[in-house]
Amino acid sequence: NDAGHDTAPMSDSRAKCHFALVGGVYIDEIHEVAAYPSEDSAIRAASVQRRRGGNVGNSAAVLSQLDAGSVEWVGVVPANGGDGAVAFALDSLHAYNVRTERHERVQGEAIGMPTSMILSSRATGSRTIVSSRRGLRELCAEYFSREVLPALVRDHPVLWLHFEGREPGSVARMVAEADRARLAAWRLSVEVEKPTFTPEAVLTLLAGADVAFVSREWVLRNAAALLGGEAASRQRQTERLDDCHLAIATLRALAGRSLAAAKRGSAGVTWVCAWGALGAFALTGVRDEGGR
């Protein structure tokens, strides 16, 4: 494994915050169809688009446009170039002034750039996604500790370091390493999207984070495990913006467990959950195990 070096050296300007986002980048192929097809049928797409995708890659491009500071993406790509897919993905990030020089390149002939095939229905607005890692593993925690973290400590005293929570074990290790090495003006955040992660796995993942972004899908899947019998009544309160919302109740319960497990200043953690048309919920200042 070796790092790519395809852009100019990082700027040493310290006037603004530097944002480093750790996670996956995909190649999305979007097929727009009149209606979702039935099984074992053949239809023609109204249009086909090829884009760079992935939560962290998209977030990096948006963040760069806010002019809040310099932005870089840290992730993994196949060393073989993925039949041009790697250049396509990295060029699309460079177009938004997102830096990529600290990415990890993985050797292997049988691996490719992660891809998603997306069916977008004009009739309903639904998006059906079929994705594949194409044999490419996630970013190696050892690579992050050896190649990425020391450079961030050296170059960026003001830093927001964000992790996409894709594999709880390896991401938890990277967050813990960053927490131990952090400087005074650093902030760490973690995104929890996959609903299959248990609350216990999420708590391990979030130890050391200042901000936790939790997906709507995760809340809907795991509310019962955190709220017990209260979850059923809260399920009916998902389309009203108030303190009784299921997202707030679930975040309070998760924050309370985090505080009990951490036994350190977890009251400073901010918990965020986006909820579609309602916007987003945020919770901070939890100070006891009951989530108060």
C-alpha positions as a printed Julia matrix, in Angstrom:
292×3 Matrix{Float64}:
   0.0     0.0     0.0
   1.23    3.5    -0.73
  -0.13    7.02   -0.72
  -1.07    8.84   -3.9
   0.74   12.1    -4.67
  -1.3    13.62   -7.47
  -1.77   17.24   -6.34
   0.38   20.06   -5.05
   1.56   20.11   -1.42
  -0.93   21.21    1.19
  -1.08   24.92    1.93
   0.47   25.97    5.24
  -2.14   28.68    5.79
  -3.61   28.47    9.27
  -6.08   31.34    9.0
  -9.08   29.0     8.67
 -10.09   25.57    9.82
  -8.95   22.57    7.8
 -11.56   19.87    7.22
 -10.42   16.28    6.69
 -13.15   13.76    5.81
 -12.4    10.05    6.08
 -14.61    7.6     4.18
 -15.67    6.13    0.87
 -16.04    7.52   -2.63
 -18.15    5.7    -5.21
 -18.81    5.93   -8.92
 -22.57    6.34   -9.36
 -24.34    5.38  -12.58
 -27.84    6.83  -12.47
 -30.5     5.39  -14.78
 -33.65    7.5   -14.94
 -36.7     5.42  -15.9
 -40.37    6.21  -16.36
 -41.38    3.75  -13.65
 -39.65    1.08  -11.61
 -39.53   -2.1   -13.7
 -41.16   -5.37  -12.81
 -38.94   -8.4   -12.26
 -37.5   -10.11  -15.34
 -38.45   -7.25  -17.69
 -36.52   -5.06  -20.14
 -36.97   -1.28  -20.25
 -35.16    1.69  -21.75
 -33.67    4.44  -19.58
 -34.72    8.0   -20.34
 -31.24    9.2   -19.35
 -28.0     7.89  -17.86
 -25.55    9.94  -15.81
 -22.18    9.07  -14.31
 -21.22   10.91  -11.13
 -18.9    10.7    -8.17
 -20.86    9.52   -5.14
 -20.45    8.46   -1.55
 -21.45   10.37    1.58
 -18.01   11.69    2.43
 -17.06   12.58   -1.14
 -20.3    14.51   -1.62
 -19.96   16.21    1.76
 -16.41   17.28    0.95
 -17.52   18.88   -2.34
 -20.36   20.77   -0.62
 -18.19   21.86    2.3
 -15.55   23.24   -0.03
 -18.12   25.52   -1.64
 -18.97   27.08    1.75
 -15.48   28.63    1.89
 -15.14   27.78    5.59
 -11.58   26.52    5.14
  -9.51   24.02    3.22
 -11.0    20.56    2.62
  -9.45   17.16    1.96
 -10.74   13.65    1.39
  -8.97   10.66    2.93
  -9.93    7.23    1.67
  -8.83    4.26   -0.37
  -8.61    3.6    -4.12
  -7.33    0.67   -6.23
  -3.73    1.15   -7.34
  -4.6    -0.26  -10.78
  -6.67    2.83  -11.61
  -9.96    0.97  -11.88
 -10.15    1.39  -15.68
 -10.09    5.17  -15.33
 -12.61    5.28  -12.48
 -10.03    6.46   -9.95
  -9.02    9.43  -12.1
 -12.69   10.26  -12.69
 -13.43   10.27   -8.94
 -10.34   12.22   -7.89
 -10.69   14.75  -10.72
 -14.28   15.41   -9.68
 -13.07   16.21   -6.15
 -10.21   18.39   -7.41
 -12.77   20.38   -9.43
 -14.19   21.53   -6.07
 -10.72   22.22   -4.63
 -10.89   19.14   -2.43
  -7.43   17.77   -1.72
  -6.78   14.03   -2.08
  -3.03   13.48   -1.7
  -3.23   11.49    1.53
  -5.4     8.7     0.12
  -4.31    5.07    0.34
  -3.74    2.98   -2.79
  -4.43   -0.74   -2.53
  -2.63   -3.22   -4.76
  -4.49   -6.02   -6.54
  -5.55   -6.84  -10.08
  -9.02   -8.13   -9.19
 -10.22   -5.01   -7.37
 -11.99   -1.96   -8.74
 -13.46    1.37   -7.71
 -16.64    0.99   -5.63
 -19.72    1.55   -7.77
 -23.46    2.06   -7.41
 -26.16    1.49   -9.99
 -29.12    3.73   -9.22
 -32.62    3.36  -10.7
 -34.47    6.66  -10.42
 -38.22    6.46  -11.07
 -39.94    9.49  -12.58
 -43.33    8.11  -11.54
 -42.67    8.0    -7.8
 -39.37    9.8    -7.29
 -37.91    6.68   -5.68
 -34.22    5.81   -5.94
 -33.21    2.15   -5.8
 -29.5     1.63   -5.2
 -27.43   -1.48   -5.88
 -23.83   -0.98   -4.75
 -20.63   -2.98   -4.69
 -17.21   -2.44   -3.12
 -15.76   -4.43   -6.06
 -13.27   -6.12   -3.79
 -11.8    -2.9    -2.41
 -11.42   -2.89    1.36
 -11.98    0.14    3.59
  -9.21    2.48    4.71
  -6.65    0.66    6.88
  -6.47    1.95   10.47
  -2.7     1.34   10.47
  -2.29    3.49    7.35
  -4.31    6.28    8.96
  -2.18    6.17   12.12
   1.11    5.98   10.23
   0.6     8.27    7.22
  -2.41   10.53    7.8
  -2.63   11.42   11.49
   1.0    12.6    11.96
   0.64   14.88    8.92
  -2.58   16.36   10.28
  -0.91   17.02   13.64
   2.04   18.64   11.88
   0.13   20.79    9.4
  -3.22   21.69   10.95
  -3.56   23.07   14.51
  -7.16   24.0    13.66
  -8.92   20.93   12.33
 -12.33   19.29   11.97
 -11.73   15.57   11.4
 -14.8    13.64   10.28
 -15.18    9.85    9.98
 -17.79    7.93    8.03
 -18.75    5.06   10.34
 -18.57    2.22    7.83
 -16.76   -0.46    9.86
 -17.18    0.05   13.63
 -13.98   -1.76   14.61
 -11.48    0.02   12.35
 -13.2     3.42   12.54
 -13.31    3.21   16.36
  -9.55    2.62   16.33
  -8.97    5.66   14.1
 -11.21    7.87   16.23
  -9.41    6.73   19.39
  -6.01    7.44   17.84
  -7.14   10.89   16.72
  -8.6    11.59   20.16
  -5.27   10.77   21.82
  -3.3    12.89   19.33
  -5.73   15.78   19.09
  -4.62   19.39   19.52
  -6.61   21.96   21.49
  -8.45   23.36   18.46
  -9.41   20.0    16.93
 -12.95   18.66   16.63
 -13.83   15.05   15.83
 -17.12   13.88   14.34
 -18.54   10.51   13.28
 -21.42    9.65   10.96
 -23.59    6.63   11.79
 -25.75    5.7     8.79
 -26.06    1.92    8.61
 -29.18    0.79   10.54
 -27.64   -2.65   11.11
 -25.16   -1.24   13.65
 -26.31   -2.08   17.18
 -26.42    0.65   19.84
 -23.46   -1.07   21.52
 -21.41   -0.92   18.31
 -22.34    2.73   17.84
 -21.25    3.65   21.38
 -17.85    2.07   20.73
 -17.61    3.94   17.44
 -18.45    7.32   18.98
 -16.09    7.22   21.97
 -13.91   10.32   21.67
 -16.15   12.17   19.18
 -17.36   15.73   19.74
 -20.21   15.49   17.22
 -22.28   12.43   16.24
 -24.39   12.42   13.06
 -27.02    9.67   13.3
 -29.21    8.75   10.32
 -33.0     8.63   10.3
 -32.8     4.99    9.18
 -30.66    4.11   12.19
 -33.14    5.74   14.57
 -36.14    3.94   13.05
 -34.38    0.56   13.27
 -32.9     0.95   16.76
 -35.39    3.09   18.68
 -37.04    0.04   20.26
 -33.71   -1.23   21.61
 -33.07    2.12   23.29
 -36.58    3.16   24.33
 -38.29   -0.15   25.0
 -42.1     0.05   25.12
 -41.96    3.81   24.73
 -40.8     3.4    21.13
 -44.23    2.32   19.84
 -45.92    5.54   20.96
 -43.0     7.62   19.74
 -43.28    6.03   16.28
 -46.5     7.99   15.78
 -44.63   11.23   16.43
 -42.26   11.28   13.51
 -43.76   14.06   11.39
 -44.04   16.82   13.97
 -41.14   19.06   14.91
 -41.08   19.07   18.73
 -39.29   17.67   21.79
 -41.44   14.53   21.72
 -40.13   13.45   18.33
 -38.78    9.91   18.04
 -35.38   11.27   16.94
 -34.97   13.41   20.07
 -36.06   10.58   22.38
 -33.66    8.14   20.71
 -30.75   10.59   20.73
 -31.36   11.31   24.43
 -31.3     7.59   25.23
 -28.16    7.02   23.15
 -26.44   10.05   24.68
 -27.31    8.84   28.17
 -25.76    5.45   27.49
 -22.69    7.14   25.99
 -22.26    9.28   29.1
 -22.57    6.26   31.36
 -20.05    4.28   29.32
 -17.48    7.03   28.81
 -17.21    8.37   32.37
 -15.58   11.5    30.96
 -16.88   14.88   29.79
 -19.42   13.43   27.34
 -21.86   16.21   28.21
 -20.07   18.28   25.56
 -21.03   15.93   22.71
 -23.5    17.25   20.12
 -25.91   14.7    18.61
 -27.5    15.41   15.21
 -30.14   13.53   13.24
 -31.44   14.65    9.82
 -35.12   13.91    9.2
 -36.07   14.64    5.61
 -38.54   17.45    5.09
 -38.57   18.31    8.8
 -34.92   19.32    8.66
 -32.67   18.08   11.45
 -32.68   17.58   15.2
 -29.74   18.39   17.47
 -29.14   17.58   21.11
 -26.34   18.76   23.41
 -25.62   19.14   27.1
 -26.78   15.65   28.22
 -25.49   15.23   31.77
 -26.87   11.99   33.2
 -27.61    8.42   32.22
 -31.28    9.21   31.73
 -30.43   11.45   28.8
 -31.3    14.7    30.62
